[in-house]
Short mmCIF file of C-alpha atoms and ligand atoms in Angstrom, two decimals:
data_model
loop_
_atom_site.label_atom_id
_atom_site.label_comp_id
_atom_site.label_asym_id
_atom_site.label_seq_id
_atom_site.Cartn_x
_atom_site.Cartn_y
_atom_site.Cartn_z
CA MET A 145 154.41 33.51 -61.78
CA ASP A 146 156.51 30.75 -60.21
CA ASN A 147 160.03 31.55 -61.35
CA ASN A 148 161.30 28.06 -60.58
CA LYS A 149 158.85 26.23 -62.79
CA ILE A 150 160.13 25.13 -66.20
CA VAL A 151 157.25 24.96 -68.66
CA VAL A 152 157.53 21.81 -70.76
CA PHE A 153 156.35 22.42 -74.32
CA ASP A 154 156.25 19.20 -76.28
CA THR A 155 156.50 19.35 -80.06
CA THR A 156 156.61 15.63 -80.87
CA LEU A 157 153.40 16.00 -82.85
CA ARG A 158 154.70 18.94 -84.90
CA ASP A 159 158.50 19.15 -85.18
CA GLY A 160 158.82 15.44 -84.29
CA GLU A 161 156.32 14.51 -86.93
CA GLN A 162 158.40 16.43 -89.48
CA SER A 163 161.21 13.84 -89.15
CA PRO A 164 161.34 11.63 -92.22
CA GLY A 165 159.20 8.53 -91.73
CA CYS A 166 157.47 9.84 -88.60
CA SER A 167 154.11 11.04 -89.91
CA MET A 168 151.11 9.84 -87.92
CA ASN A 169 147.41 9.73 -88.65
CA THR A 170 144.83 11.54 -86.52
CA GLU A 171 143.96 8.57 -84.28
CA GLU A 172 147.63 7.95 -83.58
CA LYS A 173 148.22 11.62 -82.78
CA ILE A 174 145.30 11.59 -80.35
CA LYS A 175 146.81 8.60 -78.56
CA VAL A 176 150.17 10.35 -78.26
CA ALA A 177 148.52 13.58 -77.09
CA LYS A 178 146.58 11.78 -74.36
CA GLN A 179 149.75 10.09 -73.19
CA LEU A 180 151.58 13.46 -73.18
CA GLU A 181 148.77 14.81 -71.02
CA LYS A 182 149.24 11.89 -68.62
CA LEU A 183 152.98 12.59 -68.65
CA GLY A 184 152.25 16.10 -67.37
CA VAL A 185 153.34 18.15 -70.39
CA ASP A 186 152.23 21.80 -69.97
CA VAL A 187 151.80 22.68 -73.65
CA ILE A 188 151.27 20.23 -76.51
CA GLU A 189 152.09 21.57 -79.95
CA ALA A 190 149.56 19.37 -81.70
CA GLY A 191 150.50 20.30 -85.26
CA PHE A 192 150.53 22.96 -87.92
CA ALA A 193 146.82 23.37 -88.58
CA ALA A 194 147.14 25.22 -91.89
CA ALA A 195 149.53 22.65 -93.38
CA SER A 196 146.82 20.24 -94.59
CA PRO A 197 143.24 19.13 -93.82
CA GLY A 198 144.78 16.14 -91.99
CA ASP A 199 146.82 18.43 -89.73
CA PHE A 200 143.81 20.63 -89.04
CA ASP A 201 141.71 17.58 -88.17
CA ALA A 202 144.34 16.26 -85.76
CA VAL A 203 144.85 19.58 -83.94
CA SER A 204 141.11 20.18 -83.55
CA ARG A 205 140.34 16.67 -82.33
CA ILE A 206 143.19 16.83 -79.83
CA ALA A 207 141.84 20.20 -78.68
CA GLU A 208 138.48 18.57 -78.00
CA GLN A 209 139.89 15.62 -76.09
CA VAL A 210 142.80 16.88 -73.98
CA GLU A 211 141.96 18.81 -70.83
CA LYS A 212 145.00 19.17 -68.63
CA SER A 213 147.56 20.43 -71.15
CA SER A 214 147.29 23.58 -73.20
CA ILE A 215 146.87 22.83 -76.93
CA CYS A 216 148.88 24.83 -79.40
CA SER A 217 149.10 25.07 -83.17
CA LEU A 218 152.03 26.45 -85.12
CA SER A 219 151.39 29.10 -87.78
CA ARG A 220 153.60 31.15 -90.03
CA ALA A 221 153.21 34.89 -89.57
CA VAL A 222 150.47 34.99 -92.20
CA GLU A 223 146.79 35.66 -91.72
CA ASN A 224 145.36 32.38 -93.00
CA ASP A 225 147.76 30.23 -90.95
CA ILE A 226 146.84 32.13 -87.80
CA LYS A 227 143.14 31.85 -88.52
CA GLN A 228 143.39 28.09 -89.13
CA ALA A 229 145.41 27.70 -85.93
CA ALA A 230 142.80 29.65 -83.98
CA LEU A 231 139.92 27.59 -85.39
CA ALA A 232 141.72 24.35 -84.68
CA VAL A 233 142.55 25.09 -81.03
CA GLN A 234 139.34 26.94 -80.17
CA LYS A 235 137.64 24.01 -78.41
CA ALA A 236 140.54 23.33 -76.07
CA LYS A 237 140.16 24.17 -72.40
CA MET A 238 143.53 25.93 -72.57
CA HIS A 239 144.95 27.02 -75.89
CA ARG A 240 147.82 28.85 -77.50
CA ILE A 241 148.80 30.11 -80.95
CA HIS A 242 152.48 29.86 -81.87
CA THR A 243 153.54 32.10 -84.72
CA PHE A 244 157.01 32.68 -86.12
CA ILE A 245 159.21 34.47 -88.63
CA ALA A 246 162.94 34.21 -89.24
CA THR A 247 165.22 36.92 -87.87
CA SER A 248 168.70 35.84 -89.00
CA PRO A 249 170.41 37.80 -91.79
CA ILE A 250 170.76 34.66 -93.91
CA HIS A 251 167.05 33.75 -93.65
CA MET A 252 165.83 37.32 -94.16
CA LYS A 253 168.02 37.86 -97.22
CA TYR A 254 167.69 34.55 -99.05
CA LYS A 255 164.49 32.92 -97.81
CA LEU A 256 162.16 35.75 -96.91
CA LYS A 257 163.69 38.44 -99.12
CA MET A 258 162.49 40.93 -96.54
CA SER A 259 164.15 43.87 -94.78
CA GLU A 260 164.42 44.09 -90.98
CA GLU A 261 161.60 46.67 -90.94
CA GLU A 262 159.34 44.37 -92.97
CA VAL A 263 160.06 41.44 -90.66
CA ILE A 264 159.18 43.49 -87.57
CA LYS A 265 155.99 44.76 -89.19
CA ARG A 266 154.91 41.25 -90.16
CA ALA A 267 155.76 39.87 -86.70
CA VAL A 268 153.73 42.57 -84.96
CA TYR A 269 150.78 42.07 -87.27
CA ALA A 270 150.87 38.28 -86.68
CA VAL A 271 150.94 38.62 -82.90
CA GLU A 272 148.21 41.27 -82.84
CA TYR A 273 146.02 39.16 -85.10
CA ALA A 274 146.63 36.02 -83.00
CA ARG A 275 145.71 37.98 -79.89
CA THR A 276 142.26 38.68 -81.37
CA PHE A 277 141.61 34.92 -80.93
CA VAL A 278 143.55 33.86 -77.81
CA ASP A 279 145.31 35.41 -74.82
CA ASP A 280 148.26 33.07 -74.95
CA VAL A 281 150.49 33.83 -77.95
CA GLU A 282 153.98 32.51 -78.45
CA PHE A 283 156.30 34.20 -80.92
CA SER A 284 159.41 32.48 -82.30
CA LEU A 285 162.38 34.28 -83.81
CA GLU A 286 163.28 31.49 -86.22
CA ASP A 287 167.04 30.89 -86.47
CA ALA A 288 167.61 32.97 -83.34
CA GLY A 289 170.85 30.99 -82.93
CA ARG A 290 172.26 32.88 -85.93
CA SER A 291 170.45 36.19 -85.44
CA GLU A 292 171.95 39.46 -84.22
CA ILE A 293 171.26 40.26 -80.60
CA SER A 294 170.47 43.92 -81.25
CA PHE A 295 167.89 43.04 -83.92
CA MET A 296 166.36 40.35 -81.71
CA LYS A 297 165.90 42.95 -78.97
CA GLU A 298 164.05 45.20 -81.40
CA VAL A 299 161.79 42.33 -82.49
CA MET A 300 161.17 41.29 -78.89
CA ASP A 301 160.20 44.80 -77.82
CA ALA A 302 157.77 45.03 -80.72
CA VAL A 303 156.09 41.63 -80.33
CA ILE A 304 155.84 41.89 -76.55
CA ALA A 305 154.12 45.24 -76.98
CA ALA A 306 151.81 43.55 -79.52
CA GLY A 307 150.82 40.94 -76.92
CA ALA A 308 153.21 37.96 -77.15
CA THR A 309 153.38 36.14 -73.82
CA THR A 310 156.21 33.72 -74.63
CA ILE A 311 159.29 34.51 -76.71
CA ASN A 312 160.93 31.45 -78.21
CA LEU A 313 164.58 31.52 -79.36
CA PRO A 314 165.09 28.54 -81.64
CA ASP A 315 168.54 27.31 -82.55
CA THR A 316 166.92 26.15 -85.77
CA VAL A 317 170.00 24.61 -87.35
CA GLY A 318 171.64 23.33 -84.15
CA TYR A 319 174.65 25.64 -84.54
CA ARG A 320 175.29 27.06 -81.10
CA LEU A 321 177.60 25.75 -78.38
CA PRO A 322 176.20 25.61 -74.84
CA THR A 323 178.32 28.52 -73.58
CA GLU A 324 177.20 30.71 -76.48
CA LEU A 325 173.55 29.76 -76.25
CA GLY A 326 173.61 30.29 -72.47
CA ALA A 327 175.07 33.79 -72.94
CA MET A 328 172.44 34.67 -75.58
CA VAL A 329 169.60 33.48 -73.35
CA LYS A 330 171.00 35.36 -70.35
CA GLU A 331 171.15 38.62 -72.26
CA LEU A 332 167.71 38.23 -73.79
CA SER A 333 165.97 37.01 -70.67
CA ASP A 334 167.42 39.92 -68.68
CA PHE A 335 166.18 42.16 -71.48
CA ALA A 336 162.68 40.67 -71.40
CA ALA A 337 162.67 40.83 -67.59
CA ASN A 338 159.13 40.04 -66.45
CA ARG A 339 157.50 41.00 -69.72
CA ALA A 340 157.46 37.51 -71.27
CA ILE A 341 158.60 33.94 -70.68
CA ILE A 342 161.78 33.06 -72.53
CA SER A 343 161.72 29.72 -74.28
CA VAL A 344 164.30 27.65 -76.16
CA HIS A 345 163.96 25.17 -79.00
CA ASN A 346 167.21 23.41 -79.83
CA HIS A 347 168.04 21.18 -82.75
CA ASN A 348 170.59 18.44 -82.45
CA ASP A 349 172.76 18.84 -85.55
CA LEU A 350 175.96 18.87 -83.48
CA GLY A 351 174.60 16.56 -80.80
CA LEU A 352 174.28 19.53 -78.43
CA ALA A 353 170.52 20.02 -78.23
CA THR A 354 170.06 18.89 -74.63
CA ALA A 355 173.28 20.54 -73.43
CA ASN A 356 172.01 23.78 -74.99
CA THR A 357 168.57 23.41 -73.43
CA LEU A 358 170.10 22.94 -70.00
CA ALA A 359 172.48 25.87 -70.49
CA ALA A 360 169.44 27.98 -71.40
CA VAL A 361 167.57 26.94 -68.29
CA THR A 362 170.44 27.90 -66.03
CA ASN A 363 170.54 31.27 -67.79
CA GLY A 364 166.91 32.24 -67.42
CA ALA A 365 164.81 30.27 -69.93
CA ARG A 366 161.60 29.11 -68.29
CA GLN A 367 160.13 27.12 -71.17
CA ILE A 368 161.83 24.25 -72.98
CA GLU A 369 160.61 22.95 -76.33
CA VAL A 370 161.34 19.26 -76.57
CA THR A 371 160.24 16.03 -78.24
CA MET A 372 159.87 12.48 -77.04
CA ASN A 373 162.84 10.31 -78.05
CA GLY A 374 164.43 13.46 -79.54
CA LEU A 375 162.45 13.19 -82.80
CA GLY A 376 162.46 16.20 -85.09
CA GLU A 377 163.77 17.74 -88.29
CA ARG A 378 167.12 16.32 -89.45
CA ALA A 379 169.10 15.24 -86.34
CA GLY A 380 166.05 15.95 -84.18
CA ASN A 381 165.20 18.18 -81.24
CA SER A 382 166.26 18.21 -77.64
CA ALA A 383 164.77 15.08 -76.03
CA LEU A 384 162.14 15.65 -73.34
CA GLU A 385 163.35 12.70 -71.28
CA GLU A 386 166.93 13.99 -71.18
CA SER A 387 166.29 17.57 -70.06
CA VAL A 388 163.60 16.56 -67.58
CA MET A 389 165.71 13.84 -65.98
CA ALA A 390 168.80 16.06 -65.88
CA ILE A 391 166.84 18.73 -63.98
CA LYS A 392 165.45 16.12 -61.60
CA THR A 393 168.63 14.10 -61.09
CA ARG A 394 170.92 17.10 -60.70
CA ARG A 395 168.88 19.12 -58.22
CA ASP A 396 172.17 20.25 -56.74
CA ALA A 397 173.03 22.03 -60.00
CA PHE A 398 169.54 23.23 -60.95
CA LYS A 399 168.63 24.37 -57.44
CA ASP A 400 164.89 24.80 -57.07
CA LEU A 401 164.03 24.49 -60.75
CA TYR A 402 161.43 21.85 -61.48
CA THR A 403 159.05 20.57 -64.15
CA ASN A 404 155.55 19.14 -63.77
CA ILE A 405 156.48 15.96 -65.59
CA ASN A 406 155.45 12.70 -63.97
CA THR A 407 158.71 10.98 -64.80
CA LYS A 408 157.25 7.53 -64.15
CA GLU A 409 155.31 7.97 -67.43
CA ILE A 410 158.44 8.65 -69.50
CA TYR A 411 159.11 5.09 -70.58
CA ALA A 412 155.48 4.38 -71.53
CA THR A 413 155.40 7.57 -73.60
CA SER A 414 158.65 6.72 -75.32
CA ARG A 415 157.39 3.22 -76.16
CA LEU A 416 154.11 4.56 -77.52
CA VAL A 417 155.85 7.08 -79.78
CA ALA A 418 158.35 4.44 -80.99
CA THR A 419 155.60 1.90 -81.64
CA ILE A 420 153.37 4.33 -83.49
CA THR A 421 156.09 5.85 -85.67
CA GLY A 422 158.07 2.63 -86.07
CA VAL A 423 161.20 4.66 -85.24
CA GLU A 424 163.00 2.99 -82.34
CA PRO A 425 165.41 5.04 -80.21
CA GLN A 426 168.99 3.81 -80.58
CA GLN A 427 169.83 1.08 -78.06
CA ASN A 428 172.19 3.30 -76.07
CA LYS A 429 169.85 6.34 -76.14
CA ALA A 430 169.94 8.11 -72.75
CA ILE A 431 166.99 7.33 -70.44
CA VAL A 432 164.81 5.37 -72.89
CA GLY A 433 167.20 3.20 -74.96
CA LYS A 434 167.07 -0.55 -74.48
CA ASN A 435 170.48 -0.50 -72.79
CA ALA A 436 169.99 2.66 -70.73
CA PHE A 437 169.80 0.63 -67.51
CA ALA A 438 171.56 -2.57 -68.62
CA HIS A 439 174.86 -3.47 -66.98
CA GLU A 440 176.98 -5.80 -69.04
CA SER A 441 180.37 -5.90 -67.35
CA GLY A 442 180.80 -8.18 -64.37
CA ILE A 443 182.37 -5.41 -62.30
CA HIS A 444 179.35 -3.17 -62.90
CA GLN A 445 176.83 -5.95 -62.21
CA ASP A 446 178.62 -6.78 -58.99
CA GLY A 447 178.61 -3.13 -57.96
CA VAL A 448 174.91 -2.61 -58.66
CA LEU A 449 173.99 -5.75 -56.75
CA LYS A 450 175.95 -4.51 -53.75
CA HIS A 451 174.60 -0.97 -53.94
CA GLN A 452 172.45 0.39 -56.78
CA GLU A 453 174.07 3.83 -56.74
CA THR A 454 177.54 2.46 -57.56
CA TYR A 455 176.68 2.52 -61.25
CA GLU A 456 173.18 4.01 -61.45
CA ILE A 457 172.50 7.73 -61.11
CA MET A 458 168.75 7.26 -61.64
CA ARG A 459 166.50 4.44 -60.63
CA PRO A 460 164.88 2.70 -63.63
CA GLU A 461 161.56 2.85 -61.75
CA ASP A 462 161.76 6.66 -61.71
CA VAL A 463 161.31 6.76 -65.47
CA GLY A 464 158.79 3.93 -65.47
CA VAL A 465 161.13 1.12 -66.49
CA ILE A 466 159.77 -1.77 -64.50
CA LYS A 467 161.58 -5.07 -64.52
CA ASP A 468 159.26 -7.93 -65.53
CA SER A 469 157.22 -8.90 -62.51
CA THR A 470 157.31 -12.37 -61.13
CA LEU A 471 153.64 -12.90 -62.02
CA ILE A 472 154.08 -14.29 -65.51
CA LEU A 473 150.93 -15.27 -67.37
CA GLY A 474 150.47 -18.58 -69.16
CA LYS A 475 147.74 -20.49 -70.95
CA HIS A 476 145.85 -21.24 -67.75
CA SER A 477 145.57 -17.60 -66.74
CA GLY A 478 142.05 -16.26 -66.89
CA ARG A 479 140.49 -12.96 -67.92
CA ALA A 480 140.66 -11.56 -64.36
CA ALA A 481 144.42 -12.16 -64.10
CA PHE A 482 144.87 -10.65 -67.56
CA LYS A 483 142.86 -7.57 -66.67
CA ASP A 484 144.72 -7.21 -63.41
CA LYS A 485 148.03 -7.43 -65.23
CA ILE A 486 147.21 -4.75 -67.79
CA THR A 487 146.01 -2.40 -65.06
CA ASN A 488 149.27 -2.95 -63.18
CA LEU A 489 151.17 -2.22 -66.36
CA GLY A 490 149.54 1.23 -66.41
CA PHE A 491 146.96 0.75 -69.20
CA ASP A 492 144.07 2.46 -67.49
CA THR A 493 142.09 3.62 -70.52
CA VAL A 494 141.63 0.31 -72.34
CA THR A 495 138.05 -0.13 -73.62
CA SER A 496 136.17 -3.38 -73.03
CA GLU A 497 136.36 -4.23 -76.76
CA GLU A 498 140.13 -3.73 -76.73
CA LEU A 499 140.38 -5.86 -73.60
CA ASN A 500 138.29 -8.68 -75.09
CA SER A 501 140.16 -8.73 -78.33
CA ALA A 502 143.58 -8.54 -76.61
CA PHE A 503 142.52 -11.39 -74.30
CA GLU A 504 141.64 -13.56 -77.31
CA LYS A 505 145.05 -12.85 -78.79
CA PHE A 506 146.71 -13.53 -75.45
CA LYS A 507 145.08 -16.99 -75.34
CA ILE A 508 146.34 -17.81 -78.83
CA LEU A 509 149.80 -16.57 -77.89
CA ALA A 510 149.84 -18.50 -74.61
CA ASP A 511 149.24 -21.68 -76.59
CA LYS A 512 152.37 -21.04 -78.62
CA LYS A 513 154.63 -19.45 -76.05
CA LYS A 514 155.35 -20.97 -72.65
CA GLU A 515 155.62 -17.74 -70.75
CA VAL A 516 153.86 -14.56 -71.76
CA THR A 517 155.94 -11.70 -70.36
CA ASP A 518 155.01 -8.13 -69.43
CA ASP A 519 156.60 -6.89 -72.66
CA ASP A 520 154.42 -9.30 -74.68
CA ILE A 521 151.32 -8.02 -72.91
CA ARG A 522 152.29 -4.37 -73.34
CA MET A 523 152.73 -5.03 -77.06
CA LEU A 524 149.42 -6.93 -77.36
CA ILE A 525 147.48 -4.07 -75.80
CA THR A 526 149.26 -1.36 -77.79
CA ASP A 527 148.81 -3.30 -81.02
CA GLU A 528 145.12 -3.74 -80.28
CA SER A 529 144.58 -0.06 -79.60
CA LEU A 530 146.44 0.88 -82.81
CA ASN A 531 144.40 -1.46 -84.97
CA GLN A 532 140.88 -0.35 -84.21
CA ASP A 533 139.94 0.39 -87.80
CA LYS A 534 139.22 -3.01 -89.27
CA ILE A 535 137.96 -2.05 -92.72
CA TYR A 536 139.90 -5.02 -94.05
CA GLU A 537 140.81 -7.88 -91.74
CA LEU A 538 143.30 -10.59 -92.55
CA VAL A 539 141.77 -13.98 -91.78
CA GLY A 540 144.18 -16.40 -93.43
CA LEU A 541 147.60 -16.61 -95.00
CA GLN A 542 149.34 -19.49 -96.68
CA ILE A 543 152.78 -19.12 -98.22
CA SER A 544 154.89 -21.54 -100.14
CA ASP A 545 158.40 -21.86 -101.42
CA CYS A 546 160.95 -19.41 -100.35
CA SER A 547 163.89 -21.22 -101.96
CA ASN A 548 163.99 -22.70 -105.46
CA GLY A 549 160.40 -22.53 -106.59
CA VAL A 550 158.09 -19.60 -107.19
CA PRO A 551 157.18 -17.70 -104.01
CA THR A 552 153.41 -17.82 -103.69
CA ALA A 553 150.92 -16.38 -101.20
CA ALA A 554 147.26 -17.25 -100.72
CA VAL A 555 145.41 -14.67 -98.67
CA SER A 556 141.88 -14.44 -97.29
CA ILE A 557 140.55 -11.11 -96.13
CA LYS A 558 137.27 -10.06 -94.53
CA HIS A 559 135.63 -6.92 -95.88
CA ASN A 560 132.04 -5.84 -95.18
CA ASP A 561 131.27 -9.32 -93.76
CA GLU A 562 132.44 -10.94 -96.97
CA ILE A 563 135.47 -13.21 -97.22
CA LEU A 564 137.68 -12.49 -100.22
CA ILE A 565 140.28 -15.05 -101.29
CA ASP A 566 143.07 -14.84 -103.85
CA ALA A 567 146.61 -16.03 -104.52
CA ASN A 568 149.56 -14.55 -106.34
CA ILE A 569 153.21 -15.12 -107.07
CA GLY A 570 155.97 -12.61 -106.35
CA ASN A 571 159.71 -12.04 -106.44
CA GLY A 572 159.88 -13.02 -102.81
CA THR A 573 157.40 -14.09 -100.14
CA MET A 574 156.66 -10.54 -98.98
CA ASP A 575 156.20 -9.37 -102.54
CA ALA A 576 153.73 -12.22 -103.15
CA ILE A 577 151.79 -11.34 -99.98
CA PHE A 578 151.58 -7.63 -100.78
CA LYS A 579 150.60 -8.25 -104.41
CA THR A 580 147.81 -10.56 -103.34
CA ILE A 581 146.49 -8.06 -100.79
CA ASP A 582 146.65 -5.30 -103.43
CA ARG A 583 144.63 -7.37 -105.88
CA LEU A 584 142.05 -8.33 -103.26
CA THR A 585 141.50 -4.81 -102.02
CA GLY A 586 142.00 -2.88 -105.25
CA TYR A 587 144.62 -0.57 -103.67
CA SER A 588 148.23 -0.63 -104.66
CA GLY A 589 150.69 0.34 -101.95
CA GLU A 590 154.33 1.31 -102.25
CA LEU A 591 156.30 -0.07 -99.31
CA GLN A 592 158.49 2.77 -98.04
CA SER A 593 159.91 1.14 -94.96
CA TYR A 594 159.77 -2.18 -93.19
CA ASN A 595 160.95 -2.88 -89.72
CA VAL A 596 160.81 -6.00 -87.59
CA ILE A 597 161.77 -6.37 -83.95
CA SER A 598 161.46 -9.30 -81.62
CA VAL A 599 159.49 -8.30 -78.53
CA THR A 600 161.40 -10.61 -76.20
CA GLU A 601 164.28 -13.02 -76.45
CA GLY A 602 163.78 -16.66 -77.44
CA LYS A 603 162.91 -18.56 -80.61
CA ASP A 604 159.21 -18.35 -79.84
CA ALA A 605 159.28 -14.55 -79.45
CA LEU A 606 156.57 -12.31 -80.87
CA ALA A 607 157.60 -10.44 -84.00
CA LYS A 608 156.47 -6.82 -84.14
CA VAL A 609 156.39 -5.56 -87.72
CA THR A 610 155.97 -1.93 -88.70
CA THR A 611 155.39 -0.98 -92.32
CA ARG A 612 155.15 2.47 -93.85
CA VAL A 613 153.15 2.40 -97.04
CA LEU A 614 152.23 5.04 -99.61
CA PHE A 615 148.84 4.43 -101.24
CA ASP A 616 148.27 7.72 -102.91
CA GLU A 617 150.68 10.43 -104.05
CA SER A 618 148.45 13.19 -102.71
CA SER A 619 148.55 12.02 -99.08
CA PRO A 620 151.31 11.05 -96.69
CA SER A 621 152.41 7.46 -96.16
CA PHE A 622 150.68 5.45 -93.44
CA VAL A 623 152.12 3.23 -90.78
CA GLY A 624 150.79 -0.26 -90.15
CA HIS A 625 151.39 -2.54 -87.20
CA GLY A 626 151.41 -6.33 -87.10
CA LEU A 627 152.17 -8.67 -84.21
CA SER A 628 152.53 -12.44 -84.34
CA VAL A 629 154.91 -15.24 -83.48
CA ASP A 630 154.98 -15.76 -87.24
CA THR A 631 156.90 -12.96 -88.94
CA MET A 632 155.13 -13.30 -92.31
CA LEU A 633 151.72 -13.20 -90.64
CA ALA A 634 152.81 -10.08 -88.73
CA THR A 635 154.02 -8.63 -92.06
CA ALA A 636 150.70 -9.25 -93.81
CA ASN A 637 148.81 -7.78 -90.85
CA ALA A 638 151.03 -4.71 -90.83
CA TYR A 639 150.38 -4.10 -94.52
CA VAL A 640 146.60 -4.44 -94.08
CA SER A 641 146.82 -2.20 -90.99
CA ALA A 642 148.52 0.56 -93.04
CA LEU A 643 145.74 0.29 -95.63
CA ASN A 644 143.07 0.55 -92.91
CA SER A 645 144.79 3.59 -91.49
CA TYR A 646 144.89 5.24 -94.93
CA LEU A 647 141.24 4.46 -95.66
CA SER A 648 139.87 5.60 -92.33
CA GLN A 649 141.79 8.88 -92.49
CA LYS A 650 140.50 9.44 -96.04
CA GLU A 651 136.95 8.72 -94.92
CA ARG A 652 137.20 11.12 -91.99
CA LEU A 653 138.60 13.94 -94.11
CA ALA A 654 135.87 13.43 -96.72
CA LYS A 655 133.24 13.67 -93.96
CA ASN A 656 134.87 16.82 -92.59
CA SER A 657 134.79 18.51 -95.98
CA GLU A 658 131.12 17.50 -96.47
CA HIS A 659 130.32 19.25 -93.17
CA GLN A 660 132.18 22.35 -94.28
CA VAL A 661 130.25 22.63 -97.59
O1 KIV B 11 163.35 24.96 -85.50
C1 KIV B 11 162.60 25.95 -85.58
O2 KIV B 11 163.02 27.09 -85.73
C2 KIV B 11 161.18 25.70 -85.46
C3 KIV B 11 160.31 26.91 -85.30
C4 KIV B 11 159.13 26.87 -86.19
C5 KIV B 11 159.94 27.07 -83.86
O3 KIV B 11 160.73 24.57 -85.43
ZN1 ZN B 12 162.35 23.12 -84.94
#
């Protein structure tokens, strides 16, 4: 084993997806997983297979489609969870089962109502059972941050003997300070010696997740559990981009430690996750925030122009932030220039249908907008790839009176080659649009969140709308994406897109259960 390699375990699709408003459907998870593979992540925690049929479906389809990263499913230390995890990851080229039980006094007493002996017994059984399916088993001591060292040693001895290959020490509630967490990791990694890899999983409740992850690495941890953009339960997890770039930028401090991450893919991954979930990183977020490489003060701008390193410790290019190129497309640009541009922007897996459809949209946009920038094109391509399920397709929208009269929307929608037309009034324009779409399709959605950003500056900028809509109490809410220079048109498209996402997931799960019968 290479003792300088830090294994990057990404849990965006599991812990990240647990953040409020971040659930994704299977197709979206597959897109994120493929991008994580391109990023160079070693282990992708693709979900919690036993949690729902949707989770199982996502983990198993990711297992079939990702080759270079190991695919992992979380499971509680119970037989059925482990079995579901094993079934879901079985088709992956490389796979892992991650099982866990809490070891802190507070969790054992109040949540589990189990004694220390019972916890050890259950942990050993879980690891042994997982080992009957796979060779690579990770065991987490949930709430390790508040567990007693002597008990953790007992648990570690037992689960390592049972076959665990990685021991994860989560600071589940983000309680520890870096000095404390570093000392805990040092003691436990010395204790494990070469018997298992020590991993950390830090939550950000005190804003210390990345500091704790880095303290752990300098004290012997050789796996870090992280998420893109720091998504995760409550205040989130340690952000992949932060730990990876700290290790790379501060080689002097981290000596020969390294990760396999292709840092030039960081920005693209961050954008994909933000676009899919509709959760944008804060503007001043380290590495991937909009302002991470922006210099506002004159003194700073002057310094950077004279010598980049005066105010920049990393080059934007190193994380894949590329300033808009000088080749800006306009309405006279042809298909070849468009294709060339998207290849240069790093979209190397675009299908010919996606390309054709995005090119059509580009032409319409170029008629309305003088200069189509790289950001516009990135958004066109991403939007196209996220809207492949066109069960319903918006073909026309007319709205009237947003001031003193009665807000009205007339909508035409294509469904099964038929054009459906209707109109409705509402309390506001958006309400009128959504009500009309509901009546046309026969589904009634509850709008849970609505977000609009402008892709570039300027009055003619593209509006990118993300909606999160609940169509059915028994399934999660679905995200929809709409893109247009007209915000209301983007809104209507985003609502229809959420409906398509809901319907296609429902259809897939129904087919899966037919196969299982
Ligand atoms: O935070 C936590 O403890 C977890 C475990 C399930 C690893 O997410
Ligand atoms: Zn967690």
